[in-house]
XYZ file of C-alpha atoms in Angstrom:
663
model
C -42.756 13.821 25.081
C -45.654 16.283 25.098
C -46.869 18.465 27.970
C -45.895 17.429 31.500
C -49.523 17.033 32.611
C -50.197 14.667 29.717
C -47.251 12.451 30.557
C -48.237 12.375 34.241
C -51.755 11.366 33.238
C -50.394 8.589 31.057
C -48.177 7.281 33.836
C -51.126 7.325 36.252
C -53.324 5.362 33.847
C -50.632 2.774 33.243
C -49.990 2.444 36.957
C -53.705 1.804 37.584
C -53.556 -0.995 35.032
C -50.647 -2.590 36.878
C -48.034 -1.600 34.312
C -44.569 -0.828 35.661
C -41.448 0.463 33.960
C -37.964 1.226 35.180
C -34.610 2.099 33.635
C -36.238 3.282 30.428
C -38.513 0.383 29.445
C -41.149 -1.772 31.115
C -40.010 -4.313 33.684
C -41.263 -7.426 31.875
C -39.634 -6.216 28.662
C -36.408 -5.411 30.466
C -36.283 -8.963 31.845
C -36.847 -10.337 28.330
C -34.124 -8.069 26.932
C -31.645 -9.224 29.568
C -32.409 -12.850 28.709
C -31.951 -12.123 25.037
C -28.775 -10.208 25.799
C -27.238 -13.355 27.257
C -27.412 -14.898 23.776
C -25.455 -12.077 22.151
C -21.872 -12.921 21.234
C -20.729 -9.430 20.261
C -18.785 -7.770 23.070
C -20.182 -4.380 22.129
C -23.753 -5.598 22.703
C -23.139 -7.865 25.676
C -23.349 -5.023 28.194
C -25.246 -1.799 27.690
C -26.178 1.161 29.873
C -29.034 1.258 32.392
C -31.652 2.664 29.997
C -32.640 -0.318 27.844
C -34.478 1.977 25.419
C -31.089 3.444 24.477
C -29.381 0.145 23.752
C -27.983 -0.031 20.218
C -30.276 -2.822 19.114
C -33.439 -1.605 20.837
C -35.913 1.091 19.838
C -38.851 2.169 22.005
C -41.973 4.221 21.577
C -41.062 7.648 22.962
C -44.390 7.943 24.781
C -45.289 4.471 26.046
C -41.645 3.300 26.398
C -42.677 -0.033 24.909
C -40.096 -1.815 22.721
C -41.025 -1.383 19.053
C -37.917 -2.571 17.219
C -35.151 -5.143 17.741
C -32.436 -4.766 15.117
C -28.699 -5.199 14.499
C -28.857 -8.725 15.921
C -27.400 -10.208 12.732
C -24.905 -12.963 13.409
C -24.763 -12.225 17.150
C -27.145 -14.812 18.616
C -25.246 -17.628 20.334
C -27.407 -20.707 19.794
C -26.320 -24.055 21.272
C -29.585 -25.940 21.496
C -33.279 -25.459 20.784
C -34.022 -24.459 24.369
C -31.841 -21.374 24.045
C -33.712 -19.883 21.118
C -37.456 -20.065 20.642
C -39.834 -17.441 19.421
C -41.591 -17.244 22.795
C -38.762 -15.032 24.045
C -40.144 -12.215 21.870
C -43.738 -12.391 23.122
C -43.294 -9.936 26.046
C -42.723 -7.159 23.463
C -46.405 -6.515 22.867
C -45.841 -3.417 20.693
C -42.982 -4.902 18.670
C -43.219 -3.626 15.097
C -39.884 -4.718 13.587
C -37.753 -7.824 14.288
C -34.402 -8.370 12.554
C -32.912 -11.871 12.942
C -30.634 -11.853 9.888
C -27.766 -14.369 9.805
C -28.282 -16.255 13.072
C -28.303 -19.841 11.785
C -31.783 -20.513 13.117
C -32.275 -23.751 11.156
C -33.530 -26.518 13.426
C -33.989 -24.303 16.475
C -37.493 -23.025 15.869
C -39.180 -26.072 14.402
C -40.448 -27.251 17.780
C -42.901 -24.365 17.840
C -42.334 -22.506 14.550
C -42.777 -18.809 13.951
C -46.541 -19.043 14.285
C -46.438 -17.831 17.890
C -45.301 -14.445 16.617
C -48.900 -13.975 15.466
C -49.638 -12.965 19.057
C -47.635 -9.788 18.415
C -50.504 -7.799 16.948
C -48.286 -4.923 15.761
C -45.512 -6.944 14.069
C -45.113 -5.603 10.520
C -41.447 -6.156 9.579
C -39.658 -9.512 9.901
C -36.175 -10.302 8.573
C -35.243 -14.002 8.613
C -32.676 -13.879 5.813
C -29.529 -16.007 5.832
C -30.668 -18.516 8.469
C -30.564 -21.813 6.490
C -34.325 -22.172 6.835
C -36.250 -24.538 4.560
C -39.738 -24.524 3.053
C -41.335 -25.945 6.228
C -40.921 -22.482 7.749
C -43.488 -20.933 5.409
C -46.553 -22.633 6.863
C -45.927 -21.139 10.315
C -45.138 -17.716 8.872
C -48.529 -17.677 7.146
C -50.153 -17.192 10.563
C -48.604 -13.732 11.082
C -51.341 -11.841 9.278
C -50.049 -8.392 10.306
C -46.803 -8.676 8.297
C -46.135 -5.964 5.708
C -42.479 -6.771 5.003
C -40.906 -10.248 4.982
C -37.278 -11.014 4.070
C -36.511 -14.713 3.487
C -33.392 -14.188 1.382
C -30.435 -16.612 1.429
C -32.477 -19.552 2.744
C -32.844 -22.893 0.976
C -36.591 -22.650 0.410
C -36.744 -24.417 -2.974
C -34.262 -27.306 -2.987
C -34.042 -29.715 -5.899
C -35.216 -29.367 -9.473
C -38.207 -31.693 -9.035
C -39.728 -30.027 -6.018
C -43.468 -30.601 -6.478
C -44.824 -28.859 -3.406
C -46.032 -25.312 -3.546
C -44.685 -23.773 -0.310
C -45.380 -20.241 -1.531
C -49.113 -20.924 -1.424
C -48.870 -20.570 2.353
C -47.680 -16.991 1.933
C -50.777 -16.085 -0.061
C -52.561 -15.965 3.294
C -50.544 -12.871 4.214
C -53.132 -10.421 2.929
C -51.266 -7.324 4.174
C -47.822 -8.228 2.802
C -46.333 -5.361 0.767
C -42.638 -6.328 0.480
C -41.323 -9.859 -0.121
C -37.611 -10.611 -0.528
C -36.750 -14.087 -1.875
C -33.140 -13.361 -2.862
C -30.950 -16.463 -3.333
C -33.566 -19.013 -2.297
C -32.992 -21.380 -5.275
C -36.297 -20.317 -6.782
C -37.190 -21.788 -10.183
C -39.452 -20.479 -12.954
C -42.398 -22.682 -12.025
C -42.655 -21.198 -8.532
C -43.531 -17.744 -9.857
C -47.053 -19.034 -10.434
C -47.571 -19.228 -6.665
C -46.766 -15.549 -6.135
C -49.823 -14.326 -7.994
C -52.064 -14.487 -4.934
C -50.125 -11.830 -3.024
C -52.348 -9.017 -4.184
C -51.046 -6.448 -1.676
C -47.404 -6.682 -2.833
C -45.729 -3.456 -3.864
C -42.136 -4.811 -3.908
C -41.012 -8.274 -5.046
C -37.302 -9.198 -4.998
C -36.237 -12.391 -6.811
C -32.565 -11.699 -7.488
C -29.812 -14.372 -7.492
C -32.120 -17.322 -8.126
C -32.412 -20.085 -10.724
C -34.747 -18.194 -13.037
C -33.696 -18.880 -16.630
C -34.612 -18.714 -20.307
C -38.168 -17.345 -20.663
C -40.201 -16.196 -17.697
C -43.958 -15.801 -17.960
C -45.071 -12.637 -16.237
C -48.682 -13.685 -16.617
C -47.914 -15.990 -13.672
C -47.902 -12.849 -11.531
C -51.647 -12.486 -11.898
C -53.528 -10.094 -9.670
C -50.442 -8.085 -8.597
C -52.144 -4.804 -9.432
C -50.289 -2.943 -6.655
C -46.778 -4.085 -7.603
C -44.434 -1.109 -8.110
C -40.974 -2.704 -7.932
C -39.843 -6.016 -9.468
C -36.227 -7.169 -9.043
C -35.157 -10.036 -11.336
C -31.426 -9.241 -11.300
C -28.602 -11.792 -11.337
C -30.498 -14.656 -12.954
C -30.164 -16.264 -16.402
C -33.300 -14.896 -18.037
C -33.243 -14.474 -21.828
C -36.730 -13.176 -22.567
C -40.006 -12.103 -20.996
C -43.316 -13.484 -22.205
C -46.348 -11.285 -21.684
C -46.109 -7.543 -21.248
C -47.985 -4.863 -19.387
C -50.820 -4.596 -21.893
C -51.790 -8.190 -21.211
C -51.151 -8.247 -17.497
C -52.403 -6.678 -14.347
C -48.959 -5.135 -13.589
C -50.328 -1.767 -14.576
C -48.663 0.119 -11.710
C -45.134 -1.255 -12.130
C -42.687 1.663 -11.792
C -39.308 -0.028 -11.357
C -37.822 -3.192 -12.841
C -34.255 -4.402 -12.296
C -32.906 -6.849 -14.921
C -29.202 -6.482 -14.069
C -26.916 -9.359 -15.063
C -29.186 -11.504 -17.199
C -29.022 -12.667 -20.836
C -31.351 -10.186 -22.556
C -30.607 -8.898 -26.054
C -31.945 -5.959 -28.111
C -35.424 -7.481 -28.372
C -36.005 -6.784 -24.698
C -37.382 -3.309 -25.332
C -40.282 -4.642 -27.360
C -41.018 -7.146 -24.600
C -41.249 -4.317 -22.055
C -43.258 -1.963 -24.226
C -46.491 -2.533 -22.328
C -45.193 -1.139 -19.025
C -46.139 2.448 -19.765
C -45.889 3.560 -16.115
C -42.286 2.390 -15.739
C -40.038 5.066 -14.186
C -36.812 3.115 -13.568
C -35.302 0.460 -15.856
C -31.977 -1.235 -15.077
C -30.499 -3.382 -17.860
C -26.853 -3.314 -16.742
C -24.704 -6.328 -17.659
C -26.817 -7.903 -20.387
C -26.285 -8.687 -24.088
C -27.521 -5.537 -25.802
C -25.153 -4.652 -28.635
C -24.461 -2.416 -31.608
C -27.077 0.078 -32.758
C -30.184 0.527 -30.639
C -33.244 2.120 -32.210
C -34.832 4.489 -29.711
C -38.277 3.958 -31.188
C -38.336 0.815 -29.059
C -38.233 3.073 -25.984
C -41.085 5.325 -27.042
C -43.698 3.233 -25.255
C -41.895 3.937 -21.954
C -43.032 7.542 -21.931
C -42.729 7.945 -18.136
C -39.176 6.606 -17.830
C -36.987 8.783 -15.569
C -33.940 6.557 -14.893
C -32.254 4.232 -17.415
C -29.156 2.067 -16.881
C -27.571 0.470 -19.958
C -24.082 0.103 -18.487
C -21.758 -2.789 -19.328
C -23.501 -3.657 -22.581
C -21.990 -3.490 -26.061
C -24.143 -0.561 -27.166
C -22.166 1.724 -29.469
C -24.807 4.098 -30.807
C -28.453 5.131 -30.615
C -30.516 5.978 -33.659
C -33.829 7.803 -33.790
C -36.107 8.948 -36.589
C -36.017 12.639 -37.463
C -38.224 14.726 -35.240
C -39.134 11.727 -33.086
C -37.827 12.396 -29.599
C -38.865 9.844 -27.004
C -38.009 9.628 -23.305
C -38.764 13.293 -22.675
C -38.977 12.631 -18.926
C -35.627 10.829 -18.693
C -33.404 12.558 -16.122
C -30.802 9.974 -15.041
C -28.764 7.941 -17.541
C -26.111 5.344 -16.669
C -23.753 4.457 -19.521
C -20.732 3.090 -17.665
C -18.312 0.834 -19.506
C -19.749 0.880 -23.024
C -17.731 0.840 -26.292
C -18.516 4.376 -27.385
C -16.313 6.656 -29.479
C -18.542 9.702 -29.789
C -20.459 11.621 -27.147
C -22.694 13.128 -29.822
C -23.898 9.819 -31.232
C -24.397 8.476 -27.740
C -26.155 11.363 -26.009
C -27.834 13.500 -28.649
C -31.135 11.568 -28.361
C -31.215 12.100 -24.570
C -31.587 15.867 -24.448
C -33.575 15.871 -21.183
C -30.924 14.055 -19.101
C -29.465 16.096 -16.230
C -27.539 13.349 -14.384
C -25.079 11.345 -16.471
C -22.819 8.448 -15.433
C -19.994 7.714 -17.904
C -17.621 5.761 -15.666
C -14.944 3.337 -16.877
C -15.259 4.256 -20.541
C -11.735 3.413 -21.619
C -12.758 3.410 -25.298
C -13.687 7.072 -25.187
C -10.998 9.068 -26.969
C -9.538 11.799 -24.773
C -9.603 14.508 -27.426
C -13.133 13.663 -28.580
C -14.456 14.259 -25.075
C -13.062 17.789 -25.107
C -14.303 18.561 -28.636
C -17.838 17.310 -28.015
C -18.518 18.796 -24.584
C -21.322 20.925 -26.021
C -23.603 17.872 -26.062
C -23.500 17.959 -22.240
C -24.682 21.549 -21.951
C -27.832 20.655 -19.982
C -26.175 18.168 -17.643
C -26.106 19.136 -13.959
C -24.392 16.052 -12.510
C -21.532 14.465 -14.478
C -19.714 11.384 -13.150
C -16.691 10.337 -15.237
C -14.784 8.228 -12.685
C -12.073 5.966 -14.131
C -12.521 7.394 -17.643
C -9.084 8.543 -18.934
C -9.107 12.266 -19.716
C -6.657 14.820 -21.040
C -5.800 17.863 -18.925
C -7.357 20.011 -21.681
C -10.695 18.719 -20.462
C -10.365 20.931 -17.364
C -9.502 23.934 -19.533
C -12.493 23.491 -21.873
C -15.198 22.512 -19.415
C -16.362 26.078 -18.716
C -19.113 25.700 -21.350
C -20.931 23.339 -18.956
C -22.362 26.178 -16.908
C -25.197 24.034 -15.546
C -22.877 21.642 -13.695
C -23.552 21.146 -9.979
C -21.654 17.871 -9.489
C -18.429 16.854 -11.237
C -16.658 13.627 -10.274
C -13.297 12.865 -11.907
C -12.029 10.152 -9.587
C -9.089 8.244 -11.096
C -9.267 9.838 -14.560
C -5.474 9.841 -15.159
C -5.374 13.648 -15.243
C -1.780 14.901 -15.330
C -0.713 18.532 -14.985
C -1.800 21.603 -13.079
C -5.228 23.123 -12.596
C -6.107 25.960 -14.964
C -5.581 29.386 -13.475
C -8.163 31.572 -15.213
C -10.199 29.354 -17.518
C -12.236 26.182 -17.767
C -12.917 24.706 -14.343
C -12.488 28.106 -12.692
C -15.767 29.383 -14.161
C -18.159 26.649 -13.022
C -19.802 28.993 -10.547
C -22.753 26.669 -9.855
C -20.585 23.696 -8.931
C -21.523 22.257 -5.509
C -19.601 18.972 -5.458
C -16.164 18.351 -6.974
C -13.955 15.254 -6.768
C -10.457 15.256 -8.245
C -9.338 12.314 -6.110
C -6.796 9.830 -7.446
C -5.141 11.767 -10.264
C -1.678 13.229 -10.824
C -2.565 16.889 -10.543
C 0.003 19.257 -9.091
C 0.711 22.886 -8.425
C -1.161 25.215 -6.131
C -4.834 24.703 -5.398
C -5.856 28.224 -4.521
C -5.804 30.125 -7.831
C -8.650 28.183 -9.409
C -10.757 26.439 -6.795
C -11.004 29.647 -4.808
C -13.477 30.933 -7.399
C -15.961 28.076 -6.901
C -17.831 29.673 -4.030
C -20.880 27.386 -4.278
C -18.878 24.295 -3.300
C -20.285 22.121 -0.494
C -18.066 19.079 -1.098
C -14.447 19.151 -2.282
C -12.120 16.147 -2.581
C -8.579 16.800 -3.832
C -7.020 13.746 -2.172
C -4.307 11.551 -3.660
C -2.713 14.094 -5.984
C 0.520 16.079 -5.972
C -0.881 19.433 -4.928
C 1.395 21.765 -3.038
C 0.373 24.676 -0.911
C -1.189 25.222 2.464
C -4.664 23.799 1.620
C -7.058 26.426 2.926
C -4.721 27.878 5.518
C -4.854 31.400 4.127
C -7.821 33.492 3.018
C -6.764 33.589 -0.627
C -7.905 29.997 -0.995
C -11.384 29.585 0.421
C -12.294 32.843 2.101
C -15.635 33.120 0.298
C -16.726 29.470 0.514
C -19.592 29.924 2.948
C -21.311 26.649 1.915
C -18.339 24.295 2.228
C -19.125 21.298 4.496
C -16.702 18.551 3.411
C -13.011 19.114 2.603
C -10.809 16.107 1.829
C -7.114 16.723 1.098
C -5.359 13.452 1.988
C -2.064 12.390 0.453
C -0.778 15.713 -0.868
C 2.314 17.861 -0.439
C 2.196 20.981 1.698
C 4.439 23.998 2.102
C 5.590 25.309 5.440
C 3.569 28.115 6.988
C 5.283 31.503 7.092
C 6.536 32.555 10.490
C 3.705 35.046 10.935
C 0.848 33.778 8.816
C -2.342 35.755 8.558
C -5.160 34.908 10.968
C -8.534 34.833 9.220
C -12.084 33.908 10.079
C -13.564 31.559 7.477
C -17.176 31.870 6.382
C -17.631 28.092 6.233
C -18.338 25.622 9.029
C -17.092 22.172 8.025
C -18.614 18.883 9.125
C -15.855 16.636 7.728
C -12.183 17.508 7.315
C -9.438 15.058 6.344
C -5.767 15.851 5.777
C -4.041 12.520 6.443
C -0.753 11.303 4.947
C 0.405 14.773 3.946
C 4.005 15.885 3.942
C 6.259 18.897 3.409
C 8.861 18.565 0.731
C 11.228 20.942 2.516
C 11.418 18.439 5.435
C 9.882 20.900 7.832
C 6.954 20.339 10.150
C 3.327 20.740 9.210
C 1.123 23.252 10.944
C -2.521 22.708 11.773
C -4.584 24.739 9.278
C -5.509 27.895 11.132
C -9.140 27.828 10.020
C -9.616 24.875 12.407
C -9.472 27.301 15.322
C -12.790 28.754 14.173
C -14.728 25.556 13.436
C -17.647 24.633 15.729
C -19.635 21.980 13.839
C -17.069 19.316 12.959
C -18.224 15.674 13.111
C -15.255 13.774 11.635
C -11.599 14.884 11.557
C -8.612 12.874 10.284
C -5.107 14.319 10.669
C -3.282 10.985 10.872
C 0.239 10.262 9.625
C 1.239 13.908 9.418
C 4.312 15.227 11.227
C 3.165 18.190 13.298
C 6.556 18.490 14.950
C 5.705 17.863 18.593
C 2.839 20.339 19.017
C 0.614 19.957 22.059
C -2.575 17.983 21.768
C -5.204 20.380 20.316
C -7.740 20.109 23.151
C -9.413 23.254 21.835
C -10.538 21.277 18.760
C -12.707 19.070 20.969
C -13.833 21.895 23.237
C -15.049 23.928 20.268
C -16.755 21.009 18.480
C -18.951 19.252 21.022
C -20.646 17.166 18.296
C -17.358 15.722 17.058
C -17.906 11.972 16.582
C -14.530 10.711 15.332
C -11.037 12.153 15.767
C -8.066 10.445 14.109
C -4.581 11.699 15.064
C -2.551 8.516 14.583
C 1.223 8.971 14.330
C 1.143 12.770 14.235
C 4.049 13.569 16.616
C 1.797 15.311 19.134
C 2.646 15.484 22.829
C 0.693 15.853 26.065
C -0.781 16.780 28.341
C -3.917 14.946 27.248
C -6.752 17.293 28.182
C -10.190 16.183 27.041
C -13.577 17.793 27.638
C -15.704 16.144 30.297
C -18.910 18.123 29.809
C -22.015 16.009 29.066
C -22.647 17.588 25.668
C -19.425 16.180 24.198
C -20.522 13.427 21.791
C -17.322 11.764 20.582
C -17.675 8.044 19.838
C -14.101 7.319 18.763
C -10.710 8.831 19.659
C -7.742 7.323 17.798
C -4.415 8.751 19.016
C -1.921 5.880 18.890
C 1.779 6.231 18.020
C 2.294 9.664 19.524
C 4.328 10.986 22.433
C 1.971 11.368 25.390
C 4.062 11.193 28.578
C 1.348 11.695 31.175
C -1.121 9.779 33.272
C -4.453 8.893 31.740
C -6.865 11.653 32.779
C -9.850 10.353 34.836
C -12.216 12.607 32.877
C -12.057 10.130 29.975
C -14.430 7.921 31.931
C -16.996 10.701 31.904
C -17.426 10.695 28.120
C -20.799 8.983 27.992
C -20.845 8.239 24.243
C -17.223 7.117 23.877
C -17.089 3.604 22.384
C -13.527 3.319 21.063
C -10.357 4.748 22.641
C -6.932 3.969 21.185
C -3.942 5.340 23.086
C -1.556 2.518 22.231
C 2.120 3.120 21.420
C 2.578 6.197 23.591
C 4.439 6.720 26.863
C 1.510 6.813 29.272
C 2.171 5.967 32.903
C 0.278 5.392 36.134
C -2.853 3.334 36.629
C -5.865 3.182 34.390
C -8.503 5.298 36.160
C -11.426 3.373 37.578
C -13.801 5.817 35.884
C -12.444 4.671 32.530
C -12.527 0.951 33.304
C -16.120 1.161 34.515
C -17.446 3.262 31.647
C -20.803 1.857 30.531
C -20.387 2.962 26.896
C -16.756 2.047 26.168
C -16.472 -1.125 24.085
C -12.779 -1.096 23.120
C -9.858 0.339 25.071
C -6.425 -0.068 23.444
C -3.439 0.780 25.639
C -0.671 -1.510 24.380
C 2.967 -0.372 24.396
C 2.751 2.078 27.278
C 4.317 2.145 30.748
C 1.183 1.566 32.762
C 1.238 -0.065 36.164
C -1.218 -1.361 38.718
C -3.744 -4.137 38.691
C -6.052 -4.167 35.702
C -9.471 -5.752 36.173
C -11.264 -5.663 32.853
C -15.026 -5.491 32.970
C -17.324 -7.707 30.942
C -17.884 -4.978 28.391
C -14.338 -4.060 27.409
C -11.632 -5.398 25.197
C -8.622 -4.099 27.156
C -5.084 -4.395 25.864
C -2.241 -2.988 27.932
C 1.454 -3.503 28.553
C 3.340 -3.664 31.836
C 7.064 -4.011 32.018
C 7.340 -4.807 28.359
C 5.162 -7.907 28.603
C 1.969 -7.594 26.655
C -1.144 -8.777 28.456
C -4.397 -9.094 26.562
C -7.830 -9.429 28.086
C -10.779 -10.329 25.909
C -14.029 -10.694 27.815
């Protein structure tokens, strides 16, 4: 906000000019927001707190308190006739910079005055009109908004019919400041590309999911000297005529050709784009041997995606190594049978995606691991692997990220070899395999871990409940251990103070094979920075609600304790710093009244206490909460008159008869 004297001076100046604000934003803007709010169908947005600058769909300048952004309105405008929705309702927002009207079925409701009136908003730079069934008549009015830098017209029927002779895109050439144009799924044909050449300020052009086919002529995009990103994905293009040497697209850095009909000749067609940094050719018709000399012209390429093609091998002339700047390579779902033949030419790659490679022989992967010696991030999700892979992987000492989600790994983790020696590993996912045994002996050595996911396996043990497991993991922030088997805690287990402070912890759907009750991991007592905790569907044997977990973690946003056999009393923190947005505690055994302090949680949006044994009346403080959007209290023994407010979905049961209020 700046110094106090400066803010007082600003307020004085604005007051002298007749400007007035209250409840966060200026009075005339507040009136306009309230009128707009009446058109919102979403219950969550239909009633907000007193400060309109803190509404979910409103953003204000922190100094002037003028509205600068209206967003998250997609699909929520209730339009019955043209008088309910016209662009004049946005004119009071004189400093509006960004307006998002995605998915509001605006067709026919703005034609009486068009979008041209938005030209009075001298600061409007970002406009999203996608998915509104607009037609080409919209473009002439949009051409008047000369301040626009980003315009999204995707999923509108702007180019109907194959014999459309008009040139509606010529109107957009008047937008001399436009930098980003999104024409996704607008039925655009090849001949309309000619009318994009006048947009000389464009840096990003998105033409995905259109009717572009066969050969496209990039010389139609004349004068686009500033274009950096071109998205032609999900069309039926077979070839490109005209390359970078002949065109003005000298600054093009990224081109997306996903899901087209290109074959191996594509590389020669792209050879003129020497400044290209990212090339996506996923889901095309490249096949067999690919000669890397075709890539040599792309000397600045950093990211390459050849996934879902029929490429089996790369060949290169002796001593001729191209793509020396290539760092990220995607080769998902390709018919390879040798890592060496596939990756040897890409010696500079440090991030490698090899997902869904079912043709890759399990034993070959283990034997040829040396070719990955420089890789730092290896993603092998859904690629079947042998358990020996984990025992041999220690040679990849550079690894920082290893993802083995759903790799059909069966067995136990190595104890003193392989995976245990990846001391630089920061992120590890073993989710969705059939690994068993104890976790501690091996993963306890990986002290650089920040993210660990061992969910959906058959691990047994107490998952970080004792210091032998993760005592030295000072960097650990995310620990996911859902759907595993635990062992019962000893009667007097050791209390220890962990070095880590987690942000996310999940241990849902866990069980104890000995049919005893789970204990809360004792390291939770010493956590103070948790944001998301899920302990659902675990039998904690009737322990009291862990109120200390919320008291210690005032920035906790979501707590899930569904069907965990916990009992009351239900004590929750009422101090203003508590930031929880969602508390999900259904199907437990709370036998108390609902504490009034729940109504004091200013950020609470979702509260689920259904299927308990709560009694008494719902406190007025809770019913009148300005932030609460959903309150679920079904299957309890509540009594008293319930008067739901306009901003709640309240479900509660009295005397066994379910009553539902939706307002």
